[in-house]
Short mmCIF file of C-alpha atoms and ligand atoms in Angstrom, two decimals:
data_model
loop_
_atom_site.label_atom_id
_atom_site.label_comp_id
_atom_site.label_asym_id
_atom_site.label_seq_id
_atom_site.Cartn_x
_atom_site.Cartn_y
_atom_site.Cartn_z
CA MET A 1 53.50 40.55 -12.84
CA SER A 2 50.14 39.77 -13.97
CA ARG A 3 49.39 39.17 -17.64
CA SER A 4 48.03 42.29 -19.53
CA TYR A 5 46.16 42.50 -22.61
CA THR A 6 44.88 45.32 -25.05
CA ILE A 7 41.26 44.88 -25.88
CA GLY A 8 40.05 47.20 -28.92
CA ILE A 9 36.65 48.44 -28.11
CA ILE A 10 34.40 49.19 -30.96
CA LYS A 11 30.85 50.44 -29.54
CA GLY A 12 29.14 51.34 -32.83
CA ASP A 13 25.72 52.54 -33.07
CA GLY A 14 22.15 52.02 -31.87
CA ILE A 15 22.42 49.39 -28.98
CA GLY A 16 25.96 48.99 -29.74
CA PRO A 17 27.19 51.28 -26.60
CA GLU A 18 25.01 49.92 -24.20
CA ILE A 19 25.61 46.37 -24.91
CA VAL A 20 29.33 46.57 -25.08
CA ASP A 21 29.40 48.64 -21.75
CA GLU A 22 28.06 45.42 -20.02
CA ALA A 23 30.50 43.24 -21.80
CA ILE A 24 33.17 45.51 -20.28
CA LYS A 25 31.61 45.11 -16.85
CA VAL A 26 31.69 41.52 -17.22
CA LEU A 27 35.46 41.58 -18.34
CA ASP A 28 36.70 43.69 -15.59
CA ALA A 29 34.88 41.48 -13.10
CA VAL A 30 36.40 38.21 -14.47
CA SER A 31 39.89 39.82 -14.91
CA VAL A 32 40.07 40.71 -11.23
CA ALA A 33 38.99 37.11 -10.41
CA GLU A 34 41.49 35.48 -12.44
CA GLY A 35 44.18 37.98 -11.95
CA PHE A 36 44.99 39.51 -15.36
CA ASP A 37 44.79 43.09 -16.76
CA LEU A 38 43.00 44.45 -19.55
CA ASP A 39 43.57 47.89 -21.24
CA TYR A 40 40.75 49.14 -23.50
CA LYS A 41 41.49 51.03 -26.48
CA GLU A 42 38.29 52.77 -27.93
CA MET A 43 38.09 53.14 -31.73
CA LEU A 44 35.34 54.37 -34.17
CA LEU A 45 33.31 52.48 -36.73
CA GLY A 46 30.10 52.85 -38.56
CA GLY A 47 27.74 55.62 -38.00
CA ALA A 48 29.46 57.02 -35.11
CA ALA A 49 32.69 57.52 -37.19
CA ILE A 50 30.86 59.31 -40.15
CA ASP A 51 29.43 61.80 -37.50
CA ALA A 52 33.03 62.23 -36.02
CA THR A 53 35.33 61.90 -39.28
CA GLY A 54 33.06 61.94 -42.30
CA VAL A 55 33.94 58.11 -43.19
CA PRO A 56 32.88 54.83 -41.59
CA LEU A 57 35.97 53.26 -41.34
CA PRO A 58 38.65 55.85 -40.10
CA GLU A 59 42.46 55.33 -40.77
CA GLU A 60 43.15 55.31 -37.04
CA THR A 61 40.71 52.57 -36.52
CA ILE A 62 42.38 50.38 -39.18
CA ALA A 63 46.13 51.14 -37.49
CA GLY A 64 44.66 50.84 -34.17
CA VAL A 65 43.12 47.23 -34.34
CA LYS A 66 46.57 45.95 -35.15
CA GLU A 67 47.87 47.01 -32.07
CA CYS A 68 45.34 45.07 -29.88
CA ASP A 69 45.28 41.58 -28.87
CA ALA A 70 41.65 40.98 -29.89
CA VAL A 71 38.75 43.54 -30.64
CA LEU A 72 35.18 43.73 -29.28
CA PHE A 73 32.71 45.01 -31.48
CA GLY A 74 28.79 45.96 -30.70
CA ALA A 75 26.87 46.76 -33.83
CA ILE A 76 26.82 49.42 -36.53
CA GLY A 77 24.06 51.11 -38.55
CA GLY A 78 20.84 53.03 -38.46
CA PRO A 79 18.36 54.85 -40.15
CA LYS A 80 20.41 58.09 -40.05
CA TRP A 81 22.84 56.83 -42.26
CA ASP A 82 20.74 54.90 -44.66
CA LYS A 83 20.65 57.26 -47.20
CA LEU A 84 24.35 57.75 -47.76
CA GLU A 85 26.14 56.34 -50.96
CA ARG A 86 27.25 52.69 -50.31
CA HIS A 87 30.91 53.45 -49.93
CA LEU A 88 29.83 55.69 -47.00
CA ARG A 89 27.42 53.64 -45.30
CA PRO A 90 28.34 52.23 -41.96
CA GLU A 91 28.01 48.49 -43.38
CA THR A 92 30.72 49.29 -45.61
CA GLY A 93 33.04 50.37 -42.82
CA LEU A 94 32.34 46.98 -40.94
CA LEU A 95 32.91 44.76 -44.09
CA GLY A 96 36.39 46.98 -44.65
CA LEU A 97 37.46 46.33 -41.17
CA ARG A 98 36.70 42.50 -41.64
CA LYS A 99 38.80 42.78 -44.73
CA ALA A 100 41.70 44.83 -43.20
CA MET A 101 42.04 42.59 -40.33
CA GLY A 102 41.97 39.45 -42.61
CA THR A 103 39.42 37.83 -40.29
CA PHE A 104 38.14 35.27 -42.92
CA ALA A 105 36.76 32.91 -40.73
CA ASN A 106 33.45 33.82 -38.66
CA LEU A 107 32.52 31.16 -35.98
CA ARG A 108 28.82 31.53 -34.95
CA PRO A 109 27.82 28.98 -32.47
CA ALA A 110 24.06 28.34 -31.89
CA THR A 111 23.24 26.64 -28.82
CA VAL A 112 19.81 26.32 -26.91
CA TYR A 113 20.13 26.74 -23.35
CA ASP A 114 17.98 24.34 -21.61
CA GLU A 115 16.21 27.16 -19.64
CA LEU A 116 15.23 28.62 -23.11
CA ALA A 117 13.83 25.71 -24.93
CA ASN A 118 10.47 27.05 -24.39
CA ALA A 119 11.59 30.45 -25.66
CA SER A 120 11.89 29.52 -29.49
CA THR A 121 9.17 29.69 -31.79
CA LEU A 122 9.87 26.02 -32.88
CA LYS A 123 8.87 23.14 -30.57
CA PRO A 124 10.77 22.59 -27.57
CA ASP A 125 11.57 19.12 -28.53
CA VAL A 126 13.01 20.23 -31.76
CA VAL A 127 15.31 22.68 -30.25
CA ARG A 128 16.31 21.11 -27.02
CA GLY A 129 20.01 20.24 -27.13
CA VAL A 130 20.86 21.87 -30.38
CA ASP A 131 24.58 22.69 -30.24
CA LEU A 132 26.03 23.69 -33.92
CA MET A 133 28.48 25.92 -35.18
CA VAL A 134 28.13 27.84 -38.34
CA VAL A 135 31.54 28.48 -39.94
CA ARG A 136 30.83 31.36 -42.42
CA GLU A 137 33.69 32.49 -44.67
CA LEU A 138 33.85 36.33 -44.14
CA THR A 139 35.98 38.34 -46.34
CA GLY A 140 35.14 36.68 -50.01
CA GLY A 141 32.03 35.75 -52.01
CA ILE A 142 29.59 38.03 -53.15
CA TYR A 143 30.19 40.58 -50.59
CA PHE A 144 33.50 41.56 -51.86
CA GLY A 145 33.37 40.20 -55.70
CA GLU A 146 34.17 42.52 -58.60
CA PRO A 147 33.06 43.65 -61.00
CA ARG A 148 29.84 45.15 -59.01
CA GLU A 149 27.90 48.12 -60.28
CA LEU A 150 24.63 49.90 -59.81
CA LEU A 151 23.25 51.41 -63.25
CA LYS A 152 20.06 53.21 -63.93
CA ASP A 153 18.19 49.78 -65.22
CA ARG A 154 20.64 47.06 -64.47
CA ALA A 155 23.01 46.16 -61.38
CA TYR A 156 25.19 43.44 -60.78
CA ASN A 157 27.37 41.79 -58.38
CA THR A 158 29.87 38.83 -58.64
CA MET A 159 30.07 35.69 -56.55
CA VAL A 160 33.71 34.84 -56.67
CA TYR A 161 35.78 32.10 -54.52
CA THR A 162 39.27 31.22 -55.41
CA LYS A 163 40.40 27.77 -54.33
CA GLY A 164 42.89 28.96 -51.63
CA GLU A 165 39.76 30.78 -49.95
CA ILE A 166 37.88 27.83 -49.84
CA GLU A 167 40.95 25.65 -48.75
CA ARG A 168 41.39 27.81 -45.87
CA ILE A 169 37.89 28.09 -44.48
CA ALA A 170 37.38 24.45 -45.03
CA ARG A 171 40.43 23.66 -42.64
CA VAL A 172 38.87 26.01 -39.92
CA ALA A 173 35.81 23.99 -40.28
CA PHE A 174 37.46 20.45 -40.14
CA ASP A 175 39.84 21.59 -37.25
CA ILE A 176 36.66 22.64 -35.25
CA ALA A 177 34.85 19.44 -36.10
CA MET A 178 37.99 17.47 -34.82
CA LYS A 179 37.17 19.18 -31.34
CA ARG A 180 33.22 18.68 -31.45
CA SER A 181 31.13 15.81 -32.98
CA LYS A 182 33.33 15.24 -36.13
CA LYS A 183 30.51 15.97 -38.65
CA VAL A 184 30.65 18.94 -41.25
CA CYS A 185 28.06 19.76 -43.40
CA SER A 186 29.03 22.10 -46.29
CA VAL A 187 26.40 24.10 -47.66
CA ASP A 188 26.57 25.44 -51.33
CA LYS A 189 24.16 25.73 -54.33
CA ALA A 190 26.42 23.66 -56.65
CA ASN A 191 23.25 22.58 -58.76
CA VAL A 192 23.15 25.91 -60.29
CA LEU A 193 26.46 27.93 -59.62
CA GLU A 194 30.16 27.36 -60.77
CA VAL A 195 31.51 29.03 -57.77
CA SER A 196 29.63 26.38 -55.65
CA GLN A 197 31.02 23.61 -57.78
CA LEU A 198 34.46 24.64 -56.96
CA TRP A 199 33.62 25.17 -53.26
CA ARG A 200 32.42 21.57 -53.47
CA ASP A 201 35.25 19.89 -55.09
CA THR A 202 37.67 21.78 -52.76
CA VAL A 203 35.80 21.22 -49.56
CA THR A 204 35.76 17.32 -50.95
CA LEU A 205 39.53 17.75 -51.28
CA ILE A 206 40.38 18.92 -47.90
CA ALA A 207 38.23 16.42 -46.25
CA LYS A 208 40.69 13.77 -47.23
CA ASP A 209 43.29 15.02 -44.66
CA TYR A 210 40.67 14.61 -41.91
CA PRO A 211 39.66 10.99 -42.26
CA GLU A 212 37.78 11.07 -39.01
CA VAL A 213 35.13 13.75 -39.89
CA ALA A 214 32.20 12.76 -41.84
CA LEU A 215 31.48 15.25 -44.70
CA SER A 216 28.43 15.77 -46.32
CA HIS A 217 27.24 18.54 -48.51
CA MET A 218 23.78 20.14 -48.86
CA TYR A 219 22.25 22.93 -51.02
CA VAL A 220 21.47 26.02 -49.26
CA ASP A 221 17.58 25.89 -49.55
CA ASN A 222 17.49 22.52 -48.44
CA ALA A 223 19.70 23.42 -45.57
CA ALA A 224 17.39 26.40 -44.55
CA MET A 225 14.88 24.05 -44.50
CA GLN A 226 16.56 21.58 -42.30
CA LEU A 227 17.55 24.07 -39.94
CA VAL A 228 14.28 24.56 -38.79
CA ARG A 229 12.86 20.86 -39.42
CA ASP A 230 15.59 18.98 -37.56
CA PRO A 231 18.39 21.37 -36.44
CA LYS A 232 19.83 18.54 -34.34
CA GLN A 233 21.23 16.79 -37.24
CA PHE A 234 24.22 19.48 -37.48
CA ASP A 235 27.31 19.63 -35.81
CA VAL A 236 29.57 22.10 -37.95
CA ILE A 237 27.99 23.85 -40.90
CA LEU A 238 30.51 25.17 -43.32
CA THR A 239 29.64 27.81 -45.77
CA GLY A 240 30.19 31.02 -47.99
CA ASN A 241 29.49 34.51 -46.68
CA ILE A 242 26.01 35.32 -48.01
CA PHE A 243 24.57 31.88 -47.20
CA GLY A 244 26.49 32.07 -43.83
CA ASP A 245 24.69 35.40 -43.34
CA ILE A 246 21.40 33.84 -43.87
CA LEU A 247 21.53 30.61 -42.24
CA SER A 248 23.10 32.24 -38.90
CA ASP A 249 20.03 34.28 -38.48
CA ILE A 250 17.87 31.19 -39.06
CA ALA A 251 19.89 29.30 -36.67
CA SER A 252 19.74 32.41 -34.22
CA MET A 253 15.66 31.48 -33.59
CA LEU A 254 16.27 28.01 -32.41
CA SER A 255 17.79 29.82 -29.31
CA GLY A 256 14.90 31.94 -29.02
CA SER A 257 16.45 35.28 -29.66
CA ILE A 258 19.10 36.63 -31.71
CA GLY A 259 19.88 38.74 -28.90
CA LEU A 260 22.01 35.54 -27.45
CA LEU A 261 24.09 34.68 -29.97
CA PRO A 262 27.79 35.39 -30.08
CA SER A 263 30.45 35.14 -32.72
CA ALA A 264 34.20 35.22 -33.22
CA SER A 265 35.91 36.33 -36.45
CA THR A 266 39.50 34.97 -36.67
CA GLY A 267 41.94 34.76 -39.51
CA GLU A 268 45.09 36.03 -40.28
CA GLY A 269 45.93 38.02 -37.17
CA VAL A 270 43.85 39.63 -34.44
CA GLY A 271 40.43 38.47 -33.92
CA LEU A 272 37.25 40.42 -33.92
CA PHE A 273 34.43 39.44 -31.63
CA GLU A 274 30.75 40.50 -32.19
CA PRO A 275 26.96 39.56 -31.67
CA ILE A 276 25.68 38.33 -34.67
CA HIS A 277 22.69 41.01 -34.12
CA GLY A 278 22.48 44.41 -35.70
CA SER A 279 22.35 47.73 -34.00
CA ALA A 280 18.44 47.57 -33.20
CA PRO A 281 17.86 51.50 -33.38
CA ASP A 282 14.23 50.94 -32.47
CA ILE A 283 15.28 50.02 -28.86
CA ALA A 284 18.62 52.06 -28.63
CA GLY A 285 18.82 54.21 -25.61
CA GLN A 286 16.07 52.59 -23.65
CA GLY A 287 18.37 50.10 -21.65
CA ILE A 288 16.17 47.06 -22.55
CA ALA A 289 18.63 45.30 -25.09
CA ASN A 290 20.15 42.15 -24.41
CA PRO A 291 23.65 42.06 -23.81
CA LEU A 292 24.24 38.52 -23.69
CA ALA A 293 25.21 38.00 -27.07
CA THR A 294 28.21 40.61 -26.65
CA ILE A 295 29.01 39.21 -23.22
CA SER A 296 29.05 35.78 -24.75
CA SER A 297 31.10 37.21 -27.59
CA ALA A 298 33.66 38.84 -24.72
CA GLY A 299 33.61 34.93 -23.56
CA MET A 300 34.87 33.76 -27.02
CA MET A 301 37.43 36.53 -27.16
CA LEU A 302 39.01 35.30 -23.84
CA ARG A 303 39.07 31.64 -25.05
CA TYR A 304 39.90 31.78 -28.77
CA ALA A 305 42.01 35.11 -28.79
CA LEU A 306 43.61 35.14 -25.41
CA GLY A 307 43.49 31.35 -24.30
CA LEU A 308 41.96 32.34 -21.09
CA ASP A 309 39.72 29.30 -20.71
CA ASN A 310 39.12 29.77 -16.94
CA ALA A 311 38.05 33.02 -17.36
CA ALA A 312 35.89 32.16 -20.57
CA ASN A 313 34.18 29.12 -18.52
CA ARG A 314 33.20 31.81 -15.67
CA ILE A 315 31.58 33.80 -18.24
CA ASP A 316 29.54 30.98 -19.82
CA ASN A 317 28.60 29.54 -16.29
CA ALA A 318 27.43 32.90 -15.29
CA ILE A 319 25.14 33.44 -18.28
CA LYS A 320 23.68 29.81 -17.71
CA ARG A 321 23.25 30.62 -13.88
CA ALA A 322 21.31 33.66 -14.66
CA LEU A 323 18.94 32.09 -17.16
CA ARG A 324 18.47 29.32 -14.54
CA GLU A 325 17.54 31.47 -11.92
CA GLY A 326 15.10 33.17 -14.16
CA TYR A 327 16.58 36.63 -14.98
CA ARG A 328 15.52 37.57 -18.40
CA THR A 329 15.63 40.58 -20.66
CA GLY A 330 12.75 41.63 -22.47
CA ASP A 331 13.35 39.69 -25.72
CA ILE A 332 12.94 36.47 -23.86
CA GLY A 333 10.83 37.72 -20.89
CA ALA A 334 7.73 35.72 -21.89
CA TYR A 335 9.43 32.62 -21.04
CA ASP A 336 9.67 31.28 -17.54
CA ALA A 337 10.93 34.57 -16.08
CA LYS A 338 11.54 35.18 -12.79
CA GLU A 339 12.24 38.91 -13.10
CA ILE A 340 12.57 41.00 -16.14
CA VAL A 341 15.66 43.05 -15.92
CA SER A 342 17.35 45.84 -17.75
CA CYS A 343 20.55 45.49 -20.00
CA SER A 344 22.57 46.93 -17.33
CA GLN A 345 20.92 44.79 -14.51
CA MET A 346 21.53 41.61 -16.65
CA GLY A 347 25.34 43.03 -16.91
CA ASP A 348 25.39 43.35 -13.07
CA ILE A 349 23.96 39.84 -12.46
CA ILE A 350 26.57 38.05 -14.84
CA ALA A 351 29.34 40.27 -13.56
CA ASN A 352 28.42 39.24 -10.13
CA TYR A 353 28.09 35.39 -10.90
CA ALA A 354 31.22 35.28 -12.78
CA SER A 355 33.38 36.95 -10.33
CA ARG A 356 32.40 34.06 -7.82
CA LYS A 357 34.07 30.71 -8.33
C1 IPM B 1 26.17 40.10 -40.04
C2 IPM B 1 25.58 41.62 -40.61
C3 IPM B 1 26.40 42.21 -41.64
C4 IPM B 1 26.69 41.17 -42.40
C5 IPM B 1 25.95 43.59 -42.12
C6 IPM B 1 25.57 44.49 -41.03
C7 IPM B 1 27.18 44.04 -43.13
O1 IPM B 1 24.38 41.26 -40.95
O2 IPM B 1 27.39 40.30 -39.37
O3 IPM B 1 25.44 39.32 -40.04
O4 IPM B 1 26.07 40.92 -43.51
O5 IPM B 1 27.78 40.44 -42.67
MN1 MN B 2 23.82 39.15 -40.91
#
């Protein structure tokens, strides 16, 4: 009997449904080629959930993800739901889901495909060969800290990290570094923030368990600058929730388009796999979105959640091949394109290449 896995599918809003459909197309092709079965279980989150149930994170979704082997997610949010109170916003649903799933470690790799070295707004020499991984803490920090309040003339949020939260994310970063170039750069604002002082001290302590890994520390303002000045100096960047949010958007531009970067959120149980970009309401429904970040996230899901390395390699190789052969969606269409393709054509191409050996 062939192996069978249950995959949670959350399409979300904006371009979410289009890009997730392409990822499913590719997953189906790969599962046939490698001989395993995927069962999809669709769930609601964000604006789509608000429209259907009145809340951005329905109870059925919280219960549903726990029955899956992994969850693939598109994107949420859009102008339609922007005016809602904070606890009813689509983004609040996503944050609640991350918390409920305990996915405290968000891995955001930024690699530059050789074929797209010209696509970056930075000089090709600066970005060619970039291969870094942002390890972002995802369920703590200022995103979740209490107290928080919006008053009439004053508003506040709180950046909190416990030692335990820092220890566990630091271990994730060091473990990943051991499988890469054995370098961790921990990013904080320890010259100003107490929470960053604890971060730095704790990371330094954990580093003692990883004598082979070279640890450095960098202030976040400097890290933002270094990422565009000389990104090749980085291997693993370890950082907290909000700094990781910002730095991973910067890192995405090294690759040429935010439409290329996948992510994996792992932690206590079931993992959540999603592109790092948003729901792009301005281009939703036009069939021009770049599905590669989501397809690549599906590859990370096969690799990290299901241990199906061969299947994941098929996806990675198919993406490289499509780019090498000059297929481009509009976002990267200005660079060495042989043919500009739609979202679903790109899905067809990747599915086709991924199903051949
Ligand atoms: C991301 C997004 C989210 C975040 C938003 C949509 C809540 O920007 O995944 O990077 O800030 O974490
Ligand atoms: Mn973000």
